[in-house]
Short mmCIF file of C-alpha atoms and ligand atoms in Angstrom, two decimals:
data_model
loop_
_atom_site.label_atom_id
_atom_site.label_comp_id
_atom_site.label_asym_id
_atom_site.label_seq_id
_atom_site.Cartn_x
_atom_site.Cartn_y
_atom_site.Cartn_z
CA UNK Z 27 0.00 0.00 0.00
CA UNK Z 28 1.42 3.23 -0.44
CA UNK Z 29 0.08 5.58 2.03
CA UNK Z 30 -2.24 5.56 4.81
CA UNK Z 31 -4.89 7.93 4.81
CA UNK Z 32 -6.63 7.36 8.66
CA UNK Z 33 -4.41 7.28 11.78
CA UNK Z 34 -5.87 6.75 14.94
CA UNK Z 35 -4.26 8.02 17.99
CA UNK Z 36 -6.38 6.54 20.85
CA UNK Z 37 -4.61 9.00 24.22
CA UNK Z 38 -7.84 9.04 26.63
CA UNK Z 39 -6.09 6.88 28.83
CA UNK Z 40 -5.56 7.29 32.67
CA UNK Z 41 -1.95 6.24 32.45
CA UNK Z 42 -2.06 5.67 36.14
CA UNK Z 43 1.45 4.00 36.04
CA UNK Z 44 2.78 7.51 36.06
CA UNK Z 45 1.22 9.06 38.71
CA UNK Z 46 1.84 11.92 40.03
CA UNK Z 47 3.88 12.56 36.58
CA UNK Z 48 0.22 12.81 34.94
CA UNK Z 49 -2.06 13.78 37.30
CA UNK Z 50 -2.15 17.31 35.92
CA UNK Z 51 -0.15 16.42 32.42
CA UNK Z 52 -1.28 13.86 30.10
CA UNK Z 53 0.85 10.88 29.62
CA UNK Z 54 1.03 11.79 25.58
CA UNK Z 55 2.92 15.04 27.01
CA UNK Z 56 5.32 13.93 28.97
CA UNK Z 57 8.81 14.99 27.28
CA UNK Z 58 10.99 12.43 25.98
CA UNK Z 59 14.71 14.76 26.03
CA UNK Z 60 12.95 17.62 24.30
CA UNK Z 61 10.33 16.84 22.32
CA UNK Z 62 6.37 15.33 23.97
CA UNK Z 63 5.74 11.61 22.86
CA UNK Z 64 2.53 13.41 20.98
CA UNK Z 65 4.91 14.92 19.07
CA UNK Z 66 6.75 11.78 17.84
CA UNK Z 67 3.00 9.96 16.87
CA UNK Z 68 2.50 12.87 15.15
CA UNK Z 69 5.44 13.18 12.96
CA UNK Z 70 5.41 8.93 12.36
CA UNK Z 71 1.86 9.10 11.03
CA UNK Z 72 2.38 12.15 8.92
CA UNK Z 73 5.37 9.92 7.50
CA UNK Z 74 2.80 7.24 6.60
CA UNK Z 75 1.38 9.42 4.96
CA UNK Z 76 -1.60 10.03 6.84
CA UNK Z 77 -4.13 13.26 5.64
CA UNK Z 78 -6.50 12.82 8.79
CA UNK Z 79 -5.53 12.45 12.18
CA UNK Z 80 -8.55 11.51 14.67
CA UNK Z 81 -7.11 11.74 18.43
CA UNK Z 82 -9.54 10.05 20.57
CA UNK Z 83 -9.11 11.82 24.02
CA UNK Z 84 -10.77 12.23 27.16
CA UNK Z 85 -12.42 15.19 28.46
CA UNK Z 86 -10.41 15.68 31.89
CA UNK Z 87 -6.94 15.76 29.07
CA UNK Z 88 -7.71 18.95 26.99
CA UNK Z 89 -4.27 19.99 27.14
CA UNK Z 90 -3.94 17.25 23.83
CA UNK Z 91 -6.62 19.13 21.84
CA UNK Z 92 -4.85 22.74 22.85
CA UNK Z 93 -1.28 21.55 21.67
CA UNK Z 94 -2.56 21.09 18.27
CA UNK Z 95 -3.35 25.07 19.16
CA UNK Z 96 -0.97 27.75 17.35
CA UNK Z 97 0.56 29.91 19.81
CA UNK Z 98 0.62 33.54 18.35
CA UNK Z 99 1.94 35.13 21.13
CA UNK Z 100 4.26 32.99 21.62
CA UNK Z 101 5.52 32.64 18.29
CA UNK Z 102 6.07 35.98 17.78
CA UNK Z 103 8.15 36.63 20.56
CA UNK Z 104 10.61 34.11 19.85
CA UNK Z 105 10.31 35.35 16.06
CA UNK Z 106 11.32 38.90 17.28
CA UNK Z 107 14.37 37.29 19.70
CA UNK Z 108 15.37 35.52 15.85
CA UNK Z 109 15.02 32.42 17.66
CA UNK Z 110 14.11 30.19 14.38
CA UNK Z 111 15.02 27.03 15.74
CA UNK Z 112 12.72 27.50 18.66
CA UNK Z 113 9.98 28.67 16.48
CA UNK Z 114 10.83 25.82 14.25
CA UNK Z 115 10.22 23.29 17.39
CA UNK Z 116 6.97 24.81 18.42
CA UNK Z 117 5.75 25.23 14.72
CA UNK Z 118 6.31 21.35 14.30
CA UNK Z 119 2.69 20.59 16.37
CA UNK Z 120 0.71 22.42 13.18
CA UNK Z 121 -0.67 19.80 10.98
CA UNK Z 122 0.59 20.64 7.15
CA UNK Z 123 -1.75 22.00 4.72
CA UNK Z 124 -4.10 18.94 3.53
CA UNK Z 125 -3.81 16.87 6.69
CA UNK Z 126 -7.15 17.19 9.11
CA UNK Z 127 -7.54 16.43 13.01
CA UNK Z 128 -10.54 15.13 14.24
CA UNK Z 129 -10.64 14.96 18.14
CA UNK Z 130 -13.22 12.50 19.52
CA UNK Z 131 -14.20 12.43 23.27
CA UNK Z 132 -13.84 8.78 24.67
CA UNK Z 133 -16.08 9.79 27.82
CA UNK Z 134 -15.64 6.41 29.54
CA UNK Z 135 -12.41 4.87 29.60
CA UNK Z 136 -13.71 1.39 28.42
CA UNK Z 137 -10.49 0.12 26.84
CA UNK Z 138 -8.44 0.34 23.62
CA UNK Z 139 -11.26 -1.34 21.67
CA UNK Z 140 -13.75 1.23 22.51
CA UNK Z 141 -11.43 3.84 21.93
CA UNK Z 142 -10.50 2.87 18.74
CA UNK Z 143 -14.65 2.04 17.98
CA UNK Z 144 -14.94 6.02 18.96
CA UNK Z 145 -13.20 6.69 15.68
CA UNK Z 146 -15.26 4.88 13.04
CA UNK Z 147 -17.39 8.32 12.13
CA UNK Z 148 -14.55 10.11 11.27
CA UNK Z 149 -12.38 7.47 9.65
CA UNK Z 150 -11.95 7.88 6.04
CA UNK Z 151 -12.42 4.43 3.69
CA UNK Z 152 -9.86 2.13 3.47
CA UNK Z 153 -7.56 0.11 6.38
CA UNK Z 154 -6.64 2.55 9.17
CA UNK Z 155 -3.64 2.46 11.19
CA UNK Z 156 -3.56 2.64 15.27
CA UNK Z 157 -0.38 4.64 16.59
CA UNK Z 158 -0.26 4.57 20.70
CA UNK Z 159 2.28 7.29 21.56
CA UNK Z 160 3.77 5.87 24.84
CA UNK Z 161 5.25 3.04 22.55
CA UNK Z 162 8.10 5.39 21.23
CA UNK Z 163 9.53 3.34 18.16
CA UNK Z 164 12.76 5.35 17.25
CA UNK Z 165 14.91 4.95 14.08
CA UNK Z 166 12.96 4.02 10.64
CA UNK Z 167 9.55 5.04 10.76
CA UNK Z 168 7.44 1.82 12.27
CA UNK Z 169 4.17 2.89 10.76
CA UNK Z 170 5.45 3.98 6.65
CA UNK Z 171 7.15 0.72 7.08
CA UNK Z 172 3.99 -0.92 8.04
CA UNK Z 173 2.57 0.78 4.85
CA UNK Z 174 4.95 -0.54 2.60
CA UNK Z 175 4.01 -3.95 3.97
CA UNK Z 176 1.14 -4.36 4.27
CA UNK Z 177 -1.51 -5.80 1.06
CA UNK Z 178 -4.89 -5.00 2.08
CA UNK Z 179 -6.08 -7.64 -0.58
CA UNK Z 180 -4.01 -10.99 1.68
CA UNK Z 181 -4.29 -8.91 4.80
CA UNK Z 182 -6.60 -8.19 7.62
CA UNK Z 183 -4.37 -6.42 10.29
CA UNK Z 184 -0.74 -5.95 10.09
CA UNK Z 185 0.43 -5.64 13.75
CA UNK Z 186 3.92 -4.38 15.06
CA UNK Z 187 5.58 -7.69 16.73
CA UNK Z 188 8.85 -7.69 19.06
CA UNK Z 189 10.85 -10.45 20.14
CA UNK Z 190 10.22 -10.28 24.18
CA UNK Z 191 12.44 -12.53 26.57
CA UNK Z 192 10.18 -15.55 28.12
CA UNK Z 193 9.40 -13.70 31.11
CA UNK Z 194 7.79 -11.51 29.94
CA UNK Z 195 5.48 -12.73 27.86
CA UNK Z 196 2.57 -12.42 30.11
CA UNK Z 197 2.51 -9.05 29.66
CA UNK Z 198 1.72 -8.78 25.74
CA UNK Z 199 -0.63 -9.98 23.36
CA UNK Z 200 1.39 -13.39 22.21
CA UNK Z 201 1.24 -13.88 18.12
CA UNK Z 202 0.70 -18.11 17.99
CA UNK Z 203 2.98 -18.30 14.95
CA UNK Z 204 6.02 -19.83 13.64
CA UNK Z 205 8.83 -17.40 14.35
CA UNK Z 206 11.93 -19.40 13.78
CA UNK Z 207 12.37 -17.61 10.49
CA UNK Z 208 13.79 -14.73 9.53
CA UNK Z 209 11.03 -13.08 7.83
CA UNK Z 210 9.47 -9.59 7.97
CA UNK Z 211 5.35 -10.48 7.57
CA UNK Z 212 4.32 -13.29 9.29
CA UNK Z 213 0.93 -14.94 9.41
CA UNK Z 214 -0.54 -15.75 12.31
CA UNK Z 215 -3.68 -18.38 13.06
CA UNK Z 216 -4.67 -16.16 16.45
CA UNK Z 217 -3.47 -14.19 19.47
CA UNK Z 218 -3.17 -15.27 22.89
CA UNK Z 219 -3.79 -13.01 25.31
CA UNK Z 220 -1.19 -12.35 28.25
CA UNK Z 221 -0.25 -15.88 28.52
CA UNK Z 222 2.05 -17.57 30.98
CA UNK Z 223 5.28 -18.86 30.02
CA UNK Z 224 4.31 -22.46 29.82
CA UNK Z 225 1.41 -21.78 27.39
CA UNK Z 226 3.22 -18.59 25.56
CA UNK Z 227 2.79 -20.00 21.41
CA UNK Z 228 5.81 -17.57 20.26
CA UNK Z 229 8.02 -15.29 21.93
CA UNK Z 230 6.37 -12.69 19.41
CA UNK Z 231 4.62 -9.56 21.14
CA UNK Z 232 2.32 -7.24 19.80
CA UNK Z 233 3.05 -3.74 20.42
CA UNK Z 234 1.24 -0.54 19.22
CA UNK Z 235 1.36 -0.01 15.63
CA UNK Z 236 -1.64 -1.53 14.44
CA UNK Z 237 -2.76 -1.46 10.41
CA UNK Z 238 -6.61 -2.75 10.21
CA UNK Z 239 -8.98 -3.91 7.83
CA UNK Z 240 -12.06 -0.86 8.32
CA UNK Z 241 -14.16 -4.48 8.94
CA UNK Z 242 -12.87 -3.67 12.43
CA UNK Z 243 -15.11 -0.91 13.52
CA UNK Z 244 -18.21 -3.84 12.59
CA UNK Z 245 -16.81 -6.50 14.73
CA UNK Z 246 -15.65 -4.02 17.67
CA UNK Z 247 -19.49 -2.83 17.77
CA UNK Z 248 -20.52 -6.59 19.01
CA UNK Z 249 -16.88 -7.12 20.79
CA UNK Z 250 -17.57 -7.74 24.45
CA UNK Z 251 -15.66 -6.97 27.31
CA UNK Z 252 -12.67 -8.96 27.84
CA UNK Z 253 -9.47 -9.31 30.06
CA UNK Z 254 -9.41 -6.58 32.84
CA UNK Z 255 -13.69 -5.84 31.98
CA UNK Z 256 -12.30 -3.99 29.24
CA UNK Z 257 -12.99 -3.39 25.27
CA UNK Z 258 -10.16 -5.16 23.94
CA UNK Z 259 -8.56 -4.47 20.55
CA UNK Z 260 -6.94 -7.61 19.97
CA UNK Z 261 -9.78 -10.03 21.19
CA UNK Z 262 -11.73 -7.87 17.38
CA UNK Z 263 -8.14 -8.24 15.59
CA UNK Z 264 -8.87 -12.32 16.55
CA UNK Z 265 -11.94 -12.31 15.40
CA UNK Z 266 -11.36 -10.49 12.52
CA UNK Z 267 -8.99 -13.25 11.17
CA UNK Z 268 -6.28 -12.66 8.74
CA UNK Z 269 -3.74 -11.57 11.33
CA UNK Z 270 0.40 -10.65 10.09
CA UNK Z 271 2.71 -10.02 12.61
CA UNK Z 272 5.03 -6.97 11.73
CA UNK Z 273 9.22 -7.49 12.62
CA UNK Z 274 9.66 -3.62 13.21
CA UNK Z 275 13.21 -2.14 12.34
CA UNK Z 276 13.24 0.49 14.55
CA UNK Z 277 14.41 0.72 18.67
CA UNK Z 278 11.11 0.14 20.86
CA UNK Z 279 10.63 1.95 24.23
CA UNK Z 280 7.66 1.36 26.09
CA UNK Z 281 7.28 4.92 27.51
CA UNK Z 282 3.89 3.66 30.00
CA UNK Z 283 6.37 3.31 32.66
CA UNK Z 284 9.00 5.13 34.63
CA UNK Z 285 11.90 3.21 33.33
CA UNK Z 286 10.88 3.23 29.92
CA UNK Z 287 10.38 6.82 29.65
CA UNK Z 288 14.65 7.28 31.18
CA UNK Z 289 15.57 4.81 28.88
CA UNK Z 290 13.95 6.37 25.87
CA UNK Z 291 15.52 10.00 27.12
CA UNK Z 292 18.67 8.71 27.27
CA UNK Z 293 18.63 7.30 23.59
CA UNK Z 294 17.07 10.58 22.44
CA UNK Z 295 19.90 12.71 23.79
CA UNK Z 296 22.42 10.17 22.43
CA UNK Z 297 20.66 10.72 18.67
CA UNK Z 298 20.22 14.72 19.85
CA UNK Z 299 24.12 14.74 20.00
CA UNK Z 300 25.04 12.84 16.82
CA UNK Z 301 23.35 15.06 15.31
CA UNK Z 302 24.88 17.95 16.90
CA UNK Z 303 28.33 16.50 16.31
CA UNK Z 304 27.44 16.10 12.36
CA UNK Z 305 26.40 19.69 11.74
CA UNK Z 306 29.66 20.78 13.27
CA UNK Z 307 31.76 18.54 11.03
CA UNK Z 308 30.20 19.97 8.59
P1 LIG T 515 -2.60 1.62 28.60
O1 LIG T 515 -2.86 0.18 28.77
O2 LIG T 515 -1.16 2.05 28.57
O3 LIG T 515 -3.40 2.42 29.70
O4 LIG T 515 -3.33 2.07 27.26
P2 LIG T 515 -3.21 3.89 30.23
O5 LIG T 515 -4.45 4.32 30.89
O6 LIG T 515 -2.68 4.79 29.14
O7 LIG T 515 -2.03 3.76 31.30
P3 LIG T 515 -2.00 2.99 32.72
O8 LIG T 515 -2.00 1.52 32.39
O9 LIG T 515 -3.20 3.43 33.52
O10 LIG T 515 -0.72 3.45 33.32
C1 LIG T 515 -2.74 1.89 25.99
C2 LIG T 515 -3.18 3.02 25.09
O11 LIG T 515 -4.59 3.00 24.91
C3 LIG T 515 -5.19 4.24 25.27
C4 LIG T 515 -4.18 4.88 26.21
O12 LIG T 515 -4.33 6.29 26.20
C5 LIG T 515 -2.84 4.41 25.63
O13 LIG T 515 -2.45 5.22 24.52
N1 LIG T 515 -6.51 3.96 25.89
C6 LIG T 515 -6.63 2.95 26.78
C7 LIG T 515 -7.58 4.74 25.54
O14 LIG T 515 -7.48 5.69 24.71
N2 LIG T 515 -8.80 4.45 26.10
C8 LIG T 515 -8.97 3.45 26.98
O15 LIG T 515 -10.12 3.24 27.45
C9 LIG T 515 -7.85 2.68 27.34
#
């Protein structure tokens, strides 16, 4: 496929794991070095070439809606100080010309299902892609990869996969598929929910870059509530059928928790300096 045209950012989420971080600030804008994880979703979907954006927020986070926001004031200030690379940073949250944001209220935090069910109004035809922002995937872009990958005429849902070490595996959606290869798409006959290590099918985790057949917002209508009483998007993937695991090039950092979010600073201000270092070779 080459381009996406719907990208769902589901961010209503209480992200309770880091409280008090976000008891005032939303998870999605916590900084990661320099820069808000919205800011990375943003710019990866924009790179699949996504033209509408629908954020699916809650109403006790409007500080998501408001960064989308231009900031005249402040713009023009640090216009007037002829600080362009400052004015550069803060212009980066406008959408480009041709690219829309729809912001949906998920009033009740029923789960990633419902969240991404809140969406189907706004969603434009075709498969849509599901980006969650507190998985920061750095390097190539996860979701233009996806893109590239993904045949909407064999495929179903194309879902990011990591290798995860056997412990772990109870905390991820577990692809049952043959892994042993080397290969980039991989079919899959089902998921298995959070399984324990003796019944774990793969070592292959799902993580959040999702590509979806639109059939999705049908079957998450009549999808029930599943582990933890919520609306679960990969019990509707399941059921769905047609499921490809996705081996992602990029550097995962699951940003939900405290460690995650250090680790993923630290490998931003490594890249922050390369960069540095480059443009004073130059
Ligand atoms: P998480 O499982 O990380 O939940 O959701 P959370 O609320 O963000 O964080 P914790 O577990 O309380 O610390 C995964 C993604 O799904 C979104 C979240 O915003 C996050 O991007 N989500 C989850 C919703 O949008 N709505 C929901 O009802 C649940």
């Amino acid at each position: 496929m080459d381009r996406l045209h719907t990208v769902i950012l589901p961010v209503a989420g209480l992200g309770t794991r880091m409280l008090p971080a976000t008891k005032v600030t939303p998870k999605e804008l916590l900084p990661v070095y320099d820069t808000p994880l919205l800011q990375f979703a943003i710019d990866e979907a924009l790179a699949a070439g996504a033209r509408r954006i629908i954020l699916i927020s809650h109403p006790d986070k409007p500080a998501l809606a408001e960064y989308f926001e231009p900031n005249d004031d402040l713009e023009r200030k640090l216009a007037d100080a002829n600080k362009a690379d400052l004015l550069d940073a803060v212009r980066a949250s406008r959408l480009p010309d041709g690219v829309e944001l729809s912001v949906v209220m998920q009033e009740e935090q029923l789960g990633l299902g419902h969240a991404v069910l809140c969406a189907a109004e706004n969603a434009e035809d075709g498969p849509v892609g599901v980006l969650l922002p507190d998985d920061l995937i750095l390097g190539a872009p996860c979701l233009a990869e996806m893109t590239e990958a993904y045949d909407p005429s064999a495929m179903r849902s194309l879902v990011a996969a990591q290798e995860v070490p056997h412990q772990h595996v109870s905390r991820y959606g577990i692809f049952d598929c043959d892994d042993t290869g080397a290969g980039t798409v991989l079919p899959a006959a089902r998921f298995v929910e959070k399984p324990s290590v003796q019944e774990a099918p793969s070592r292959l985790a799902a993580v959040g870059r999702y590509i979806i057949d639109q059939a999705i917002f049908d079957v998450l209508r009549n999808t029930g509530r599943g582990a933890g009483g919520e609306i679960q998007l990969t019990d509707a993937i399941a059921q769905l059928g047609g499921i490809h695991a996705f081996r992602f090039s990029g550097e995962r950092h699951d940003c939900g928790n405290r460690d995650g979010l250090v680790d993923a600073t630290l490998a931003v201000q490594r890249l922050r300096k390369q960069v540095n270092l480059r443009v004073a070779a130059e």
